[in-house]
Short mmCIF file of C-alpha atoms in Angstrom, two decimals:
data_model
loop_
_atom_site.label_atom_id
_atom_site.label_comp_id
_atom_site.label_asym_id
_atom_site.label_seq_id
_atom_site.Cartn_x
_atom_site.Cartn_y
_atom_site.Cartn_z
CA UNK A 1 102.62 21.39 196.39
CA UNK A 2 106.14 21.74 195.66
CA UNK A 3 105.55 24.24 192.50
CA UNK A 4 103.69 26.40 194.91
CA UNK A 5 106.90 26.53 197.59
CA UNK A 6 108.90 27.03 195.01
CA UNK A 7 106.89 29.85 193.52
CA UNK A 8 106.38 31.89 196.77
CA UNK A 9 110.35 31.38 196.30
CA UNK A 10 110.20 29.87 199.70
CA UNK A 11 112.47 27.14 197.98
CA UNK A 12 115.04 27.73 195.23
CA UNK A 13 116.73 24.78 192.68
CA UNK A 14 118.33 23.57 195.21
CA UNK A 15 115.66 21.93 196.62
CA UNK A 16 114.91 20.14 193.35
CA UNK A 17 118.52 18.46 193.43
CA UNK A 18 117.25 17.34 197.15
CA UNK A 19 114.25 15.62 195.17
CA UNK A 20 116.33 13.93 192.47
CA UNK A 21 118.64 12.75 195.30
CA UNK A 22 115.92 11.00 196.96
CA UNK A 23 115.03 9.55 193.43
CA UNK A 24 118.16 8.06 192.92
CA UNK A 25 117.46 5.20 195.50
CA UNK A 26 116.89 6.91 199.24
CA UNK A 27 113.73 7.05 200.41
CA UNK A 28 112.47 9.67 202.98
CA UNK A 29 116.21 11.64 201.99
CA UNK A 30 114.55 15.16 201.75
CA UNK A 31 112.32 14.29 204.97
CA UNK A 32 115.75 13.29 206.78
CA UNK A 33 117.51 16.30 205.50
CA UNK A 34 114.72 18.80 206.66
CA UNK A 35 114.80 17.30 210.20
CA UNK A 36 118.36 17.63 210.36
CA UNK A 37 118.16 21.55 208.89
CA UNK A 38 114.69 22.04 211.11
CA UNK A 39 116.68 20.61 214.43
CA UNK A 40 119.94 23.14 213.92
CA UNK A 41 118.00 26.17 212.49
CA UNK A 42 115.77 26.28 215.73
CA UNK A 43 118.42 25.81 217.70
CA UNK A 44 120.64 28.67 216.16
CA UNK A 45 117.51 31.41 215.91
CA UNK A 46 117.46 30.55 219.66
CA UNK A 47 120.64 31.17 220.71
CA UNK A 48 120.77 34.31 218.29
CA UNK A 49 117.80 35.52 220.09
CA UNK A 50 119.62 34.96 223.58
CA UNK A 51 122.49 36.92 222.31
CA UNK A 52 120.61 39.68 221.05
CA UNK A 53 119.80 40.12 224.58
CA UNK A 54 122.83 40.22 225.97
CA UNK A 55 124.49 43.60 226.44
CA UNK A 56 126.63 43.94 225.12
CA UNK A 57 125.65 42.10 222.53
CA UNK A 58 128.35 39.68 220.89
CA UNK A 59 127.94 40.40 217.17
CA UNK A 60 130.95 38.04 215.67
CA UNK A 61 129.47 35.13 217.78
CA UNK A 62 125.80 36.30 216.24
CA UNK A 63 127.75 36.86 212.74
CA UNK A 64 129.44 33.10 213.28
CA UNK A 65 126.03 31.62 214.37
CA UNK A 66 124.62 32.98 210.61
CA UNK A 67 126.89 32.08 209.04
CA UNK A 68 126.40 28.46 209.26
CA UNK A 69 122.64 28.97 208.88
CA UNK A 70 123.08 30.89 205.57
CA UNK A 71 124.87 27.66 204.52
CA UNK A 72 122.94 25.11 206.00
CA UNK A 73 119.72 27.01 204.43
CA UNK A 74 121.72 27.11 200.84
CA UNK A 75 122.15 23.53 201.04
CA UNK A 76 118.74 22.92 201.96
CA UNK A 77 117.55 25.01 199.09
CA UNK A 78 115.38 27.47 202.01
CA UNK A 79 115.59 30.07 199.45
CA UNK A 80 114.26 32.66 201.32
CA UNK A 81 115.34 32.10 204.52
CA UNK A 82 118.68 32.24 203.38
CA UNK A 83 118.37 35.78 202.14
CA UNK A 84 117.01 36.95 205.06
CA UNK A 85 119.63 35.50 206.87
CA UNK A 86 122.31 37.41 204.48
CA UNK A 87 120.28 40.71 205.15
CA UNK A 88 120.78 40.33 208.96
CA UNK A 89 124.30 39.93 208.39
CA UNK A 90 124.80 42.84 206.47
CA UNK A 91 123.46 44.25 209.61
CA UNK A 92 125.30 42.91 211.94
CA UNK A 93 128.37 44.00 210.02
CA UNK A 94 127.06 47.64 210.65
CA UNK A 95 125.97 46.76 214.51
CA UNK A 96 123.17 48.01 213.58
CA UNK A 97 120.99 46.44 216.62
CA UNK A 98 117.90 47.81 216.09
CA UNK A 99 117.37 46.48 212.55
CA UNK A 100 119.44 43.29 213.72
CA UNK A 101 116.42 43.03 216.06
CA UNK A 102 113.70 44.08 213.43
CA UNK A 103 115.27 41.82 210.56
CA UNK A 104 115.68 38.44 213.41
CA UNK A 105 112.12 39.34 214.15
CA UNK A 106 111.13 38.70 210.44
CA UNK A 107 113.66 36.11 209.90
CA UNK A 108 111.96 33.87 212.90
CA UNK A 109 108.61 34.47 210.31
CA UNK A 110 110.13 33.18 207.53
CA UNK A 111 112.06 30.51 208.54
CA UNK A 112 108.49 28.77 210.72
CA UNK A 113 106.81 29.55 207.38
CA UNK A 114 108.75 27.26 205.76
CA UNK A 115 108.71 24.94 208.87
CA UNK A 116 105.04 24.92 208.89
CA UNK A 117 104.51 23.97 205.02
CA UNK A 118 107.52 21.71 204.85
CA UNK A 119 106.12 19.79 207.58
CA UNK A 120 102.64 19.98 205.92
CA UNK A 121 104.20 19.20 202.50
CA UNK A 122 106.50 15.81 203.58
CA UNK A 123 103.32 15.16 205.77
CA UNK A 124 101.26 15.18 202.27
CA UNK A 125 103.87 13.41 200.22
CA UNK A 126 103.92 10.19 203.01
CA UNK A 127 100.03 9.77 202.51
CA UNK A 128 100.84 9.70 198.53
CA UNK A 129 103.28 7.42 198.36
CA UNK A 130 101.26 5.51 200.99
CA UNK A 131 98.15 5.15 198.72
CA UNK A 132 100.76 4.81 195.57
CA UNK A 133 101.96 1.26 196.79
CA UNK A 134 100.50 -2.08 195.92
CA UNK A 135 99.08 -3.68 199.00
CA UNK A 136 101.82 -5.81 200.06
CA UNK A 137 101.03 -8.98 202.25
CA UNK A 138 98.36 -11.31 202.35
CA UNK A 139 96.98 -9.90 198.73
CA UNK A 140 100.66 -10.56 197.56
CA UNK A 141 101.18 -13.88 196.35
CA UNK A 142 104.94 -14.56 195.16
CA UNK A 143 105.42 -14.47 191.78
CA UNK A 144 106.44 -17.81 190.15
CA UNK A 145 110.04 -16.41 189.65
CA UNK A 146 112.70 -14.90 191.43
CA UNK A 147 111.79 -11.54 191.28
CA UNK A 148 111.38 -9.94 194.72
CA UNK A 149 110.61 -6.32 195.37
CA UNK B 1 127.22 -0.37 193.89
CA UNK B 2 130.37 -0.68 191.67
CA UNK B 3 131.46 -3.46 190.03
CA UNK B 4 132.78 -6.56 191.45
CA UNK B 5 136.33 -6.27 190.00
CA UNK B 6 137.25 -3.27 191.40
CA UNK B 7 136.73 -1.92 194.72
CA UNK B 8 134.95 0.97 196.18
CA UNK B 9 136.89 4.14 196.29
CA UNK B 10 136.90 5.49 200.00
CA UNK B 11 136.49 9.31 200.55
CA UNK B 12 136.93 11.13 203.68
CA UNK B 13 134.28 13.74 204.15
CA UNK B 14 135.46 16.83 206.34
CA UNK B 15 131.84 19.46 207.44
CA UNK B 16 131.04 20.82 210.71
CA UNK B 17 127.58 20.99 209.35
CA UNK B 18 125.24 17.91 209.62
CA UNK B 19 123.50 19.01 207.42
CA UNK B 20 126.06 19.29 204.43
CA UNK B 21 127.62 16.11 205.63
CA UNK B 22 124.56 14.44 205.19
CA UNK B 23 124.43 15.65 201.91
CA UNK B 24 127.77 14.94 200.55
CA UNK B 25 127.41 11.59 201.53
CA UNK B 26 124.80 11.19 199.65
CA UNK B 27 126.25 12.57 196.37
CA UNK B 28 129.36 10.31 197.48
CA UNK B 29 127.33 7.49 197.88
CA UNK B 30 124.93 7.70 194.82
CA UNK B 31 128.35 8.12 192.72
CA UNK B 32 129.64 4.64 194.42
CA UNK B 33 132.03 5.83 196.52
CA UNK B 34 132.73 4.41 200.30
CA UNK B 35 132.07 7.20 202.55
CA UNK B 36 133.19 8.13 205.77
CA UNK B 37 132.43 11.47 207.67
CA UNK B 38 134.07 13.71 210.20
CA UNK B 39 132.93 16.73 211.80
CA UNK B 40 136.75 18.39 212.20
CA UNK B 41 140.12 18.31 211.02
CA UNK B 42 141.11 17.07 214.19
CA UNK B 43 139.10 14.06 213.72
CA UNK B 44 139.95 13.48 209.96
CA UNK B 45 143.40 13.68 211.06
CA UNK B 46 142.57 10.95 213.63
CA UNK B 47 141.28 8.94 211.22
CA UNK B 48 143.89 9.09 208.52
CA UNK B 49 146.48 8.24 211.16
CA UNK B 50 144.52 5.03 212.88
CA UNK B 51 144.23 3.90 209.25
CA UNK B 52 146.73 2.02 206.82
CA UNK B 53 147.75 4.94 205.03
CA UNK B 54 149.63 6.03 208.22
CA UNK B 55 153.40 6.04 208.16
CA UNK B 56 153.94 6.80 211.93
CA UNK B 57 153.76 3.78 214.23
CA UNK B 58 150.29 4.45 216.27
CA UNK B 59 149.69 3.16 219.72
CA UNK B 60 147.14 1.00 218.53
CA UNK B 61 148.16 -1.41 215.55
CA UNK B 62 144.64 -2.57 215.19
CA UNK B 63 142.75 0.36 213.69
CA UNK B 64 138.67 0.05 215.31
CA UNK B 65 137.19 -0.56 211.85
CA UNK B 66 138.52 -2.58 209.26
CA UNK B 67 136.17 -3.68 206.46
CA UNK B 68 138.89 -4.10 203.50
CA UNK B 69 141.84 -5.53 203.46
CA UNK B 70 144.05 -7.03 205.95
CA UNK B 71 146.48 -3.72 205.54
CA UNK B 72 143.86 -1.16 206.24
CA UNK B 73 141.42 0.61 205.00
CA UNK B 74 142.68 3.13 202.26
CA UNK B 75 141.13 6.61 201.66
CA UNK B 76 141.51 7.61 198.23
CA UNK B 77 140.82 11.49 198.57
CA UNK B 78 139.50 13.77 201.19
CA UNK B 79 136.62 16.64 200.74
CA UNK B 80 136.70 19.23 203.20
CA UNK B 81 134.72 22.27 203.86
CA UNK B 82 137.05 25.16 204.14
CA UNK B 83 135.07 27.25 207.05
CA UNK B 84 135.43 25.13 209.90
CA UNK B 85 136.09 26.51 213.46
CA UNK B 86 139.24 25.38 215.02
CA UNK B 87 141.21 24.16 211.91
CA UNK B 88 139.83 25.11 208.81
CA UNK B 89 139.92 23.02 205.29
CA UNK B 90 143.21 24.90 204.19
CA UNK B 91 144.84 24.14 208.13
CA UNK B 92 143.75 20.85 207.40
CA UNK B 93 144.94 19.94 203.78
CA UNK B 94 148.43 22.04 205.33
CA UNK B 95 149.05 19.06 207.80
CA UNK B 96 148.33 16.41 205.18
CA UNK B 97 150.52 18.07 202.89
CA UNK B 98 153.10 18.38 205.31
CA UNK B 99 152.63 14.96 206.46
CA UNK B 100 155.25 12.30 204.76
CA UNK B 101 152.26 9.92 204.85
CA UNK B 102 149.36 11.42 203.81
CA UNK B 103 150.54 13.81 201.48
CA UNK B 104 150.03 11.18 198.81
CA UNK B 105 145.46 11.72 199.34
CA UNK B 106 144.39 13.88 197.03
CA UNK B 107 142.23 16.71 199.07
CA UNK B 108 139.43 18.71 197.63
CA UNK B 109 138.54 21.99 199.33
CA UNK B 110 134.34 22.74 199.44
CA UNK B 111 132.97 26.30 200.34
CA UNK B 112 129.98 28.08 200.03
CA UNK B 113 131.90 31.44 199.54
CA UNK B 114 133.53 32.63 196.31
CA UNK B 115 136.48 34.17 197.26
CA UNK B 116 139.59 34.14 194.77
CA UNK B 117 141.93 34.53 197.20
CA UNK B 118 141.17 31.92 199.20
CA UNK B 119 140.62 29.74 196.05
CA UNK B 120 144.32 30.64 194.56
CA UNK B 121 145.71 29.82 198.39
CA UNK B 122 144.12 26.29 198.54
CA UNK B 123 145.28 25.29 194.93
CA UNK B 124 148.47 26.02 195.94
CA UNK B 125 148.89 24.43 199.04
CA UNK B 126 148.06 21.58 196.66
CA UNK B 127 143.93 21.21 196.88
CA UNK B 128 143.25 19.36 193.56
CA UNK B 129 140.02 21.46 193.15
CA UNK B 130 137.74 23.60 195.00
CA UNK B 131 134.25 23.43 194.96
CA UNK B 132 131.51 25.96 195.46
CA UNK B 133 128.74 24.72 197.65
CA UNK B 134 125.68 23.53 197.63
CA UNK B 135 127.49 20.75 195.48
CA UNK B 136 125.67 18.59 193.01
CA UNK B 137 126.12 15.69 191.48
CA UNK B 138 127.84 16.72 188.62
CA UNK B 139 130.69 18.08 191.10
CA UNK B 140 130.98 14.40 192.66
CA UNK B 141 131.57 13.27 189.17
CA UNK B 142 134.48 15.34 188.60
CA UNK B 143 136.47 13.58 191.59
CA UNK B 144 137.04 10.27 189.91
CA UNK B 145 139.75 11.52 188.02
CA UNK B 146 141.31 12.73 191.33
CA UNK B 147 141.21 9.31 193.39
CA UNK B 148 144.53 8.46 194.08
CA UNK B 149 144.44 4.76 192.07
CA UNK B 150 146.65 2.42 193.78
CA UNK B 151 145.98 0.67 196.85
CA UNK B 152 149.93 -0.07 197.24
CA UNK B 153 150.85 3.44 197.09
CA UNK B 154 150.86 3.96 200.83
CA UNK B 155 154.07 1.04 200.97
CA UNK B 156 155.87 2.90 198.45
CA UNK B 157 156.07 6.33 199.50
CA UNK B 158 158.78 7.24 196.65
CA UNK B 159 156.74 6.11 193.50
CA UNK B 160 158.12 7.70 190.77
CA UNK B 161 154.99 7.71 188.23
CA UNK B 162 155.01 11.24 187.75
CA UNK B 163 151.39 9.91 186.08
CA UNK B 164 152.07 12.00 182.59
CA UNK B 165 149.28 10.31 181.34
CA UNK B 166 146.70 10.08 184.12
CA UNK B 167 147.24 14.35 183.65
CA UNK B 168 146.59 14.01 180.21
CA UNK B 169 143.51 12.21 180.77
CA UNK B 170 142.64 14.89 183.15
CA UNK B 171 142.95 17.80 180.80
CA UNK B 172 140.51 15.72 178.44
CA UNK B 173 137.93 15.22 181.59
CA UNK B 174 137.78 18.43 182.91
CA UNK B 175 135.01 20.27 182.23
CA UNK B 176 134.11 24.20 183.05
CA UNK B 177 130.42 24.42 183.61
CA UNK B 178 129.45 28.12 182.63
CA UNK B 179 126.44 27.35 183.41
CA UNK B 180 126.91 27.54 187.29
CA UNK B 181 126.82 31.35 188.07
CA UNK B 182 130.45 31.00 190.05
CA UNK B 183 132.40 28.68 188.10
CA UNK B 184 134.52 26.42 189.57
CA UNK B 185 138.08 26.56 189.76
CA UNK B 186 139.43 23.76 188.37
CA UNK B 187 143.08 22.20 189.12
CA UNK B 188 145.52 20.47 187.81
CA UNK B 189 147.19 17.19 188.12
CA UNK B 190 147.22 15.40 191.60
CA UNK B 191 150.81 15.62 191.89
CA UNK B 192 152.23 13.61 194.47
CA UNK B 193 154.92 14.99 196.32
CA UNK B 194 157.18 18.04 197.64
CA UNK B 195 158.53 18.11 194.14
CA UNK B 196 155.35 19.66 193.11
CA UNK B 197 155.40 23.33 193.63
CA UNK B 198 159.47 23.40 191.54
CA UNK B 199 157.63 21.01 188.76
CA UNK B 200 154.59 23.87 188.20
CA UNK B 201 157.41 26.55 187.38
CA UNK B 202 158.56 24.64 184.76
CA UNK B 203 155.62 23.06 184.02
CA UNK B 204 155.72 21.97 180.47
CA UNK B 205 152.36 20.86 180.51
CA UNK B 206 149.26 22.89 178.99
CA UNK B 207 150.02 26.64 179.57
CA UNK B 208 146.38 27.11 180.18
CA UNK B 209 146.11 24.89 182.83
CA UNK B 210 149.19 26.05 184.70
CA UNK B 211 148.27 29.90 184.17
CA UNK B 212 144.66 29.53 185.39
CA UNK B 213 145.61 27.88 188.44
CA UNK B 214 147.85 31.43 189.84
CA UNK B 215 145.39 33.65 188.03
CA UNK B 216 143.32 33.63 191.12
CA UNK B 217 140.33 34.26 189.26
CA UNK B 218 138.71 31.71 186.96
CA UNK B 219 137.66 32.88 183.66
CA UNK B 220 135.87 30.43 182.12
#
């Protein structure tokens, strides 16, 4: 399901280094890091939202507020978030509010896009590695050596 | 986890973003490097002075934590983001360069913006290297050269090894990955003290490692 993110270029490289990270010994890493990225990104459209309210309307505090979501979506490897995120603040450079508004608007898509299939795709990947491990328990017996997993 | 013989390398991690912190400790800790991280230079600052390497007689003698060693735990280099709100990277690895005690910690400077200028300033406010973010693995890798090696240096402030041959050893590690669309810039030796910015003038060591470092602009 990955190649599929990846192809809609929902999700850039990246992403992949997110996957090897996990490989090298941390299970769950790329779930932890989305919840982290998911928790903060909501948070900060919010607030931008709020402040594109306001009048009149505090672009450096928007600007700052992008800023760390264009980096936080980089390291994430949110591919196209992030460049919708660089858009808006191309736009907010110009205080251009009514395309700030349009371009949030779009950016809010995007980013619950990816919130919706990264949810659906961690959800996906538990169940596999669920069914992908031997029974442990009762069926186990221990081996005749030292070997424990 | 490293080997028995020789202990863990500790590296301060510096990120307002959870996010990125919880990445770089990652990469720090899959490379086998103790870890601890801070969401400001105000708090890395804490840290460094309630630890061993402080010079300055805190209020409390007993710092909180103290896995290692009966004199402290050490940190061995410091990676900071530069864009921080309040005190940035460069304000940061300023006060550790100014400080008499922590000078010594090698500091590497991360950001996710390319910007030569700001790249030239770090380097020469002494930032061993600066990294472009998202940083990967092979990044981390390039740090062990960096870690400041002794565990005694923080009693002797005035050690002379001008480490000749731990730069020579650096020349040979360094690597420029072309393949990484904005090529990092990398440094020189970890030089150790105030003597650092007369030494580079005359540096007689490589010429291309001295120029690229006030070029400003890599060219790899």
């Amino acid at each position: 399901m990955n190649a599929a993110l990846l192809h809609q270029e929902l999700l850039d490289e990246q992403f992949i280094q997110l996957e090897e990270l996990e490989a090298e010994g941390s299970p769950n890493f790329v779930e932890e890091v989305f919840t982290l990225y998911f928790r903060d990104s909501t948070k900060t459209l919010e607030s931008i939202g709020q402040m594109l309210e306001k009048t009149p309307v505090e672009f450096d505090k928007v600007d700052r507020a992008l800023h760390m979501l264009k980096g936080n979506s980089r390291s994430v490897g949110a591919n196209k978030v992030m460049n919708e995120v660089i858009r808006m603040r191309d736009l907010i450079e110009e205080k251009n509010l009514e395309s700030c508004n349009a371009t949030y608007e779009q950016l809010k898509k995007d980013h619950d896009e990816l919130k919706e299939k990264m949810e659906a795709f961690l959800q996906l990947q538990k169940q596999v590695k669920a069914a992908e491990k031997p029974p442990q328990g009762d069926d186990q017996e221990p081996v005749s050596g030292t070997e424990s997993s | 986890m490293g080997t028995a013989a020789e202990p863990q390398f500790h590296v301060l991690a510096v990120d307002d973003s959870l996010v990125d912190r919880k990445l770089i400790e990652r990469l720090l800790k899959i490379s086998s490097y103790q870890v601890t991280a801070v969401d400001s230079g105000s708090k890395a600052l804490e840290f460094l002075g309630s630890r061993g390497n402080n010079g300055r007689s805190s209020s409390d003698p007993v710092p909180s934590v103290s896995p290692n060693d009966h004199q402290g735990v050490e940190v061995n280099l410091i990676i900071t983001d530069y864009c921080m709100p309040g005190m940035t990277g460069y304000d940061l690895l300023k006060k550790i360069k100014e400080s008499s005690s922590l000078r010594d910690i090698p500091v590497v400077i991360m950001s996710s913006e390319n910007v030569p200028s700001r790249i030239s300033r770090c380097l020469e406010e002494g930032a061993e290297e600066f990294i472009l973010k998202p940083v990967r693995l092979s990044d981390v890798n390039k740090l062990r050269p960096h870690m400041r090696r002794t565990k005694k240096l923080k009693t002797h402030q005035q050690e002379p090894r001008e480490d000749s041959e731990r730069h020579e050893l650096e020349i040979q590690q360094s690597q420029h990955h072309p393949s990484q669309q904005v090529p990092q810039h990398q440094q020189q030796k970890s030089s150790n003290n105030n003597k650092r910015k007369a030494i580079d003038a005359e540096e007689g060591l490589s010429p291309d490692r001295a120029r690229t470092r006030y070029s400003g602009v890599a060219t790899f």
